[in-house]
Amino acid sequence: MQEELRGQVDGVGPGPSPDSARYVAGLDVAYDGDELAAAIVVLDGQSLVEVDRSIVLGRTGFPYVPGLFAFREIPVLLEALGKLSVTPDLLVCDGQGLAHPRRFGLACHLGVLTGLPTIGVAKNAFVGTFLPPAAERGASSDLVLDGEVVGAVVRTQKAVKPVFVSVGHRVDLATAVAHTLHLTPKYRLPETTRAADHACRSALTS
DNA sequence: GCGACAG
DNA sequence: ATCTTGTCGC
């Protein structure tokens, strides 16, 4: 399925610029055994103030298998997307986009299924090789797989572990990196990801 | 064959 | 992803 759908990915974009994106959404899922809670939090692209959110409780329907991660989270994320009252201009996914063994990680998959612009911002590398970016915030290096640049290793805070940014759908890599830096004025991870993480975690506890 | 492996 | 213990810093 991934090898078939990847042909529909638009990795050129260029996609909305950080200053033109009205609504930017963060998506995340928390687990407790086979119970799960998905959250999508939409922030105003300029003020980064929350404007909408959607929470869905459910049960795991697919195990975590490296390379097939999307099949675990996509069903519940699509359900949560359907409950939003606004349409995001960009989805910031917690995981990889093109930086995937078959070039079709969660961000690409969600982008193709929804038609919305998406990027992947992961906490860890999954595939590819890279040199550590300089210690300054904003520094970055190429993430290379089979001689091809599949993502960027981006330092979002000085001397802090970098994040792994890759194209999802309808956004180019440079724009994806620009969004990542725009969304990390203070912390390592995007405010969108942080907001969604907190939201699904508290929803699971409740 | 062995190790590594987004979340 | 989740869990646990300790440490650092605002």
GROMACS .gro file of C-alpha atoms (C1' of nucleotides) in nm:
model
  223
    1MET     CA    1   0.000   0.000   0.000
    2GLN     CA    2   0.284   0.239   0.084
    3GLU     CA    3   0.461   0.168  -0.243
    4GLU     CA    4   0.142   0.238  -0.433
    5LEU     CA    5   0.037   0.555  -0.249
    6ARG     CA    6   0.380   0.717  -0.248
    7GLY     CA    7   0.331   0.811  -0.612
    8GLN     CA    8   0.067   1.058  -0.499
    9VAL     CA    9   0.304   1.254  -0.272
   10ASP     CA   10   0.371   1.614  -0.370
   11GLY     CA   11   0.716   1.693  -0.233
   12VAL     CA   12   0.752   2.015  -0.431
   13GLY     CA   13   0.492   2.236  -0.269
   14PRO     CA   14   0.627   2.486  -0.184
   15GLY     CA   15   0.338   2.502   0.063
   16PRO     CA   16   0.230   2.784   0.294
   17SER     CA   17   0.508   2.997   0.441
   18PRO     CA   18   0.516   3.043   0.821
   19ASP     CA   19   0.384   3.397   0.788
   20SER     CA   20   0.097   3.300   0.560
   21ALA     CA   21  -0.027   2.998   0.755
   22ARG     CA   22  -0.343   3.091   0.941
   23TYR     CA   23  -0.398   2.758   1.120
   24VAL     CA   24  -0.123   2.512   1.210
   25ALA     CA   25  -0.213   2.179   1.371
   26GLY     CA   26  -0.022   1.937   1.591
   27LEU     CA   27  -0.123   1.570   1.612
   28ASP     CA   28  -0.033   1.307   1.870
   29VAL     CA   29  -0.157   0.983   2.024
   30ALA     CA   30  -0.104   0.852   2.379
   31TYR     CA   31  -0.143   0.491   2.487
   32ASP     CA   32  -0.229   0.289   2.795
   33GLY     CA   33  -0.220  -0.073   2.692
   34ASP     CA   34  -0.466  -0.107   2.406
   35GLU     CA   35  -0.650   0.208   2.511
   36LEU     CA   36  -0.556   0.526   2.329
   37ALA     CA   37  -0.631   0.895   2.308
   38ALA     CA   38  -0.566   1.103   1.998
   39ALA     CA   39  -0.543   1.480   2.002
   40ILE     CA   40  -0.522   1.744   1.734
   41VAL     CA   41  -0.459   2.097   1.854
   42VAL     CA   42  -0.484   2.387   1.611
   43LEU     CA   43  -0.281   2.701   1.682
   44ASP     CA   44  -0.301   3.042   1.522
   45GLY     CA   45   0.003   3.045   1.295
   46GLN     CA   46   0.121   3.387   1.413
   47SER     CA   47   0.042   3.411   1.783
   48LEU     CA   48   0.066   3.032   1.840
   49VAL     CA   49  -0.246   3.064   2.054
   50GLU     CA   50  -0.483   2.765   2.049
   51VAL     CA   51  -0.792   2.813   1.834
   52ASP     CA   52  -0.938   2.461   1.818
   53ARG     CA   53  -0.889   2.107   1.940
   54SER     CA   54  -1.025   1.760   1.885
   55ILE     CA   55  -0.992   1.456   2.112
   56VAL     CA   56  -1.082   1.097   2.027
   57LEU     CA   57  -1.069   0.802   2.264
   58GLY     CA   58  -1.037   0.452   2.124
   59ARG     CA   59  -0.854   0.121   2.113
   60THR     CA   60  -0.543   0.004   1.934
   61GLY     CA   61  -0.616  -0.171   1.607
   62PHE     CA   62  -0.261  -0.229   1.485
   63PRO     CA   63   0.070  -0.298   1.667
   64TYR     CA   64   0.371  -0.072   1.651
   65VAL     CA   65   0.590  -0.205   1.370
   66PRO     CA   66   0.884   0.012   1.255
   67GLY     CA   67   0.803   0.122   0.901
   68LEU     CA   68   0.429   0.063   0.944
   69PHE     CA   69   0.373   0.318   1.218
   70ALA     CA   70   0.111   0.508   1.017
   71PHE     CA   71  -0.127   0.213   1.017
   72ARG     CA   72  -0.141   0.234   1.394
   73GLU     CA   73  -0.225   0.602   1.424
   74ILE     CA   74  -0.393   0.707   1.102
   75PRO     CA   75  -0.744   0.571   1.173
   76VAL     CA   76  -0.786   0.763   1.497
   77LEU     CA   77  -0.613   1.073   1.360
   78LEU     CA   78  -0.851   1.083   1.062
   79GLU     CA   79  -1.142   1.055   1.301
   80ALA     CA   80  -1.008   1.343   1.508
   81LEU     CA   81  -0.949   1.553   1.196
   82GLY     CA   82  -1.312   1.508   1.103
   83LYS     CA   83  -1.422   1.662   1.432
   84LEU     CA   84  -1.227   1.986   1.395
   85SER     CA   85  -1.430   2.299   1.328
   86VAL     CA   86  -1.152   2.461   1.123
   87THR     CA   87  -0.940   2.327   0.837
   88PRO     CA   88  -0.566   2.351   0.917
   89ASP     CA   89  -0.330   2.505   0.662
   90LEU     CA   90  -0.058   2.266   0.781
   91LEU     CA   91  -0.041   1.941   0.978
   92VAL     CA   92   0.275   1.896   1.185
   93CYS     CA   93   0.308   1.521   1.236
   94ASP     CA   94   0.491   1.346   1.519
   95GLY     CA   95   0.710   1.118   1.306
   96GLN     CA   96   0.873   1.092   0.965
   97GLY     CA   97   0.757   1.192   0.620
   98LEU     CA   98   0.985   1.099   0.329
   99ALA     CA   99   1.258   0.990   0.571
  100HIS     CA  100   1.121   0.638   0.561
  101PRO     CA  101   1.243   0.305   0.414
  102ARG     CA  102   0.983   0.333   0.134
  103ARG     CA  103   0.969   0.715   0.138
  104PHE     CA  104   0.618   0.709   0.281
  105GLY     CA  105   0.613   0.776   0.654
  106LEU     CA  106   0.316   0.894   0.862
  107ALA     CA  107   0.334   1.255   0.740
  108CYS     CA  108   0.320   1.150   0.374
  109HIS     CA  109   0.042   0.902   0.438
  110LEU     CA  110  -0.173   1.153   0.627
  111GLY     CA  111  -0.106   1.415   0.361
  112VAL     CA  112  -0.211   1.194   0.073
  113LEU     CA  113  -0.527   1.075   0.250
  114THR     CA  114  -0.639   1.425   0.352
  115GLY     CA  115  -0.496   1.631   0.069
  116LEU     CA  116  -0.365   1.876   0.330
  117PRO     CA  117  -0.009   2.012   0.348
  118THR     CA  118   0.191   1.807   0.602
  119ILE     CA  119   0.542   1.786   0.743
  120GLY     CA  120   0.706   1.533   0.972
  121VAL     CA  121   0.901   1.641   1.280
  122ALA     CA  122   1.045   1.340   1.463
  123LYS     CA  123   1.238   1.320   1.788
  124ASN     CA  124   1.464   1.047   1.655
  125ALA     CA  125   1.611   0.942   1.322
  126PHE     CA  126   1.464   0.634   1.163
  127VAL     CA  127   1.666   0.599   0.844
  128GLY     CA  128   1.956   0.784   0.685
  129THR     CA  129   2.295   0.919   0.786
  130PHE     CA  130   2.386   1.269   0.894
  131LEU     CA  131   2.653   1.487   1.047
  132PRO     CA  132   2.560   1.665   1.370
  133PRO     CA  133   2.450   2.023   1.293
  134ALA     CA  134   2.633   2.316   1.456
  135ALA     CA  135   2.531   2.394   1.815
  136GLU     CA  136   2.348   2.718   1.731
  137ARG     CA  137   1.972   2.731   1.704
  138GLY     CA  138   1.875   2.720   1.337
  139ALA     CA  139   2.174   2.510   1.229
  140SER     CA  140   2.093   2.206   1.019
  141SER     CA  141   2.244   1.924   0.817
  142ASP     CA  142   2.121   1.685   0.549
  143LEU     CA  143   1.961   1.353   0.633
  144VAL     CA  144   2.077   1.124   0.352
  145LEU     CA  145   1.940   0.785   0.246
  146ASP     CA  146   2.073   0.598  -0.057
  147GLY     CA  147   2.255   0.911  -0.172
  148GLU     CA  148   1.936   1.115  -0.157
  149VAL     CA  149   1.845   1.398   0.084
  150VAL     CA  150   1.531   1.274   0.257
  151GLY     CA  151   1.520   1.525   0.541
  152ALA     CA  152   1.697   1.780   0.758
  153VAL     CA  153   1.850   1.745   1.104
  154VAL     CA  154   1.755   2.072   1.273
  155ARG     CA  155   1.884   2.231   1.591
  156THR     CA  156   1.581   2.409   1.735
  157GLN     CA  157   1.756   2.523   2.054
  158LYS     CA  158   2.122   2.593   2.123
  159ALA     CA  159   2.322   2.282   2.220
  160VAL     CA  160   2.007   2.071   2.249
  161LYS     CA  161   1.946   1.742   2.064
  162PRO     CA  162   1.821   1.818   1.711
  163VAL     CA  163   1.488   1.714   1.559
  164PHE     CA  164   1.441   1.527   1.229
  165VAL     CA  165   1.236   1.716   0.974
  166SER     CA  166   1.107   1.570   0.648
  167VAL     CA  167   0.856   1.651   0.378
  168GLY     CA  168   0.509   1.507   0.414
  169HIS     CA  169   0.289   1.638   0.134
  170ARG     CA  170   0.255   1.963  -0.063
  171VAL     CA  171   0.543   2.129   0.126
  172ASP     CA  172   0.911   2.146   0.027
  173LEU     CA  173   1.192   2.071   0.272
  174ALA     CA  174   1.309   2.432   0.313
  175THR     CA  175   0.955   2.541   0.399
  176ALA     CA  176   0.917   2.248   0.639
  177VAL     CA  177   1.235   2.356   0.819
  178ALA     CA  178   1.114   2.719   0.829
  179HIS     CA  179   0.790   2.609   0.996
  180THR     CA  180   0.980   2.397   1.244
  181LEU     CA  181   1.191   2.692   1.353
  182HIS     CA  182   0.891   2.922   1.361
  183LEU     CA  183   0.715   2.678   1.595
  184THR     CA  184   1.010   2.636   1.832
  185PRO     CA  185   1.069   2.982   1.985
  186LYS     CA  186   1.142   2.835   2.326
  187TYR     CA  187   1.148   2.456   2.334
  188ARG     CA  188   1.304   2.172   2.137
  189LEU     CA  189   0.974   2.045   1.996
  190PRO     CA  190   0.715   2.249   1.800
  191GLU     CA  191   0.447   2.417   2.010
  192THR     CA  192   0.194   2.223   1.804
  193THR     CA  193   0.348   1.889   1.901
  194ARG     CA  194   0.376   1.994   2.266
  195ALA     CA  195   0.014   2.106   2.280
  196ALA     CA  196  -0.112   1.784   2.119
  197ASP     CA  197   0.109   1.572   2.345
  198HIS     CA  198  -0.028   1.737   2.658
  199ALA     CA  199  -0.384   1.715   2.529
  200CYS     CA  200  -0.386   1.343   2.446
  201ARG     CA  201  -0.197   1.257   2.762
  202SER     CA  202  -0.442   1.432   2.991
  203ALA     CA  203  -0.736   1.291   2.793
  204LEU     CA  204  -0.600   0.942   2.852
  205THR     CA  205  -0.559   1.005   3.224
  206SER     CA  206  -0.912   1.140   3.254
  207DG     C1'  207   2.344  -1.441   1.038
  208DC     C1'  208   2.328  -1.007   1.344
  209DG     C1'  209   2.182  -0.570   1.485
  210DA     C1'  210   1.887  -0.172   1.433
  211DC     C1'  211   1.427  -0.006   1.431
  212DA     C1'  212   0.953   0.688   1.382
  213DG     C1'  213   0.601   0.607   1.801
  214DA     C1'  214   0.501   0.472   2.314
  215DT     C1'  215   0.566   0.398   2.861
  216DC     C1'  216   0.826   0.328   3.308
  217DT     C1'  217   1.166   0.457   3.687
  218DT     C1'  218   1.534   0.739   3.971
  219DG     C1'  219   1.793   1.117   4.021
  220DT     C1'  220   1.957   1.585   3.889
  221DC     C1'  221   1.949   2.054   3.711
  222DG     C1'  222   1.738   2.500   3.665
  223DC     C1'  223   1.390   2.868   3.668
   0.00000   0.00000   0.00000
